[in-house]
C-alpha positions in Angstrom: 132.3 74.7 66.9 129.2 74.1 64.6 126.0 72.6 66.0 123.6 70.5 63.9 120.0 71.6 63.2 118.5 69.4 65.8 120.7 70.8 68.5 120.0 74.3 67.4 116.2 73.5 67.5 116.7 72.0 70.8 118.6 74.9 72.1 115.9 77.4 70.9 113.4 75.3 72.6 115.2 75.7 75.8 115.8 79.4 75.2 111.9 79.8 74.6 111.1 77.7 77.8 113.5 79.8 79.8 112.1 83.0 78.3 108.5 81.9 79.2 109.6 81.0 82.8 111.4 84.5 83.3 108.4 86.4 81.8 106.2 84.4 84.4 108.4 85.9 87.1 110.0 82.6 87.8 113.5 84.1 88.3 116.0 82.1 90.0 118.0 83.3 93.1 120.5 85.8 92.3 119.1 86.4 88.7 117.1 89.2 86.8 114.9 89.3 84.0 117.8 89.7 81.4 119.8 88.2 78.7 122.5 86.8 81.2 120.0 85.0 83.3 118.2 83.8 80.1 121.4 82.3 78.8 122.2 80.6 82.2 118.7 79.1 82.4 118.7 77.8 78.9 122.4 76.6 79.4 123.5 78.5 76.3 126.4 80.7 75.8 125.5 84.4 76.3 127.4 85.7 73.3 125.2 83.7 71.0 122.5 86.3 71.5 124.5 89.2 70.2 125.3 90.4 66.6 124.9 87.9 63.7 125.2 84.9 66.3 122.5 82.1 65.9 120.0 83.3 68.7 120.2 87.1 68.2 116.5 87.0 67.1 115.4 85.2 70.3 117.3 88.0 72.2 115.2 90.7 70.2 112.0 88.7 70.8 112.9 88.5 74.5 113.5 92.2 74.9 110.3 92.9 73.0 108.4 90.9 75.3 109.8 92.4 78.2 109.2 95.9 77.1 105.7 95.1 76.2 105.0 93.7 79.7 106.5 96.8 81.3 104.3 99.0 79.2 101.3 97.0 80.2 102.2 97.7 83.8 103.5 94.3 84.5 107.1 93.9 85.7 108.3 90.2 85.5 111.2 91.0 87.7 110.4 91.4 91.4 113.2 93.5 92.1 112.5 95.9 89.4 108.8 96.2 90.7 110.4 96.8 94.3 112.9 99.3 92.8 109.7 101.1 91.1 107.7 100.9 94.3 110.6 102.3 96.6 111.2 105.1 94.1 107.6 106.2 94.2 107.6 105.8 98.0 110.8 108.0 98.2 109.2 110.6 96.2 106.2 110.8 98.5 108.4 110.8 101.5 110.6 113.8 100.2 107.2 115.6 99.4 106.1 115.1 102.9 109.4 116.2 104.1 109.2 119.3 102.1 105.7 120.1 103.5 106.9 119.6 106.9 109.7 122.0 106.4 107.7 124.6 105.2 105.1 124.2 108.0 108.1 124.4 110.4 109.2 127.6 108.8 105.8 129.0 108.8 105.4 128.4 112.4 108.6 129.9 113.4 107.8 133.0 111.5 104.5 133.0 113.6 106.3 132.4 116.7 108.8 135.3 115.9 105.9 137.8 115.0 103.9 136.6 118.2 106.9 137.4 120.4 107.4 140.7 118.7 104.0 141.7 119.2 104.0 140.6 122.8 107.1 142.5 123.6 105.5 145.7 121.8 102.3 145.2 124.0 104.5 144.9 127.0 106.5 148.1 126.2 103.0 150.0 125.8 101.8 148.8 129.1 105.0 149.9 130.8 104.7 153.2 129.1 100.9 153.6 130.1 101.9 152.6 133.7 104.6 155.3 133.7 102.3 157.9 132.4 99.5 157.1 134.8 101.9 157.1 137.8 103.3 160.5 136.8 99.8 162.2 136.2 98.2 163.9 139.1 94.7 163.6 137.8 94.6 159.8 138.1 93.5 158.7 141.5 93.9 155.4 143.0 91.2 153.0 143.9 91.2 151.8 147.4 92.5 148.3 147.9 90.0 145.6 148.1 89.0 144.7 151.8 90.1 141.4 152.9 87.8 141.1 156.0 84.7 139.3 155.7 81.3 140.7 157.0 78.8 138.3 158.0 78.5 134.5 157.5 79.8 133.2 154.2 76.9 130.8 153.9 
């Protein structure tokens, strides 16, 4: 069905108004900053934005403006900004997890080395005690006295 020039102008004005709202992050519930939501907000058939249809130039303009905002660091769609934020947070958490795992591995290695050293030292002490007990040149010191002489004050 053909539309008149006045209807087409009116549709273009509605599309541009909807485009401005979406780019100001005034996104309706359940919508995104995309052509489908733009078409719904402007009450225009979505297929009119593709190919050689009458509003294809508005789709190109909308996509260009969205891309310009994204390159400037502004993301008009709150979900997109949330996704970006969550991806960054996820990357930081993965990095923290990797560092924690590395620290745990290092501490486990240190624990293993410490236990090995303690076992070696214990073995050396046992050998020295056995050697001291078997040698006749080593004399034992008398046991400490347990009786108290005089007053303790």
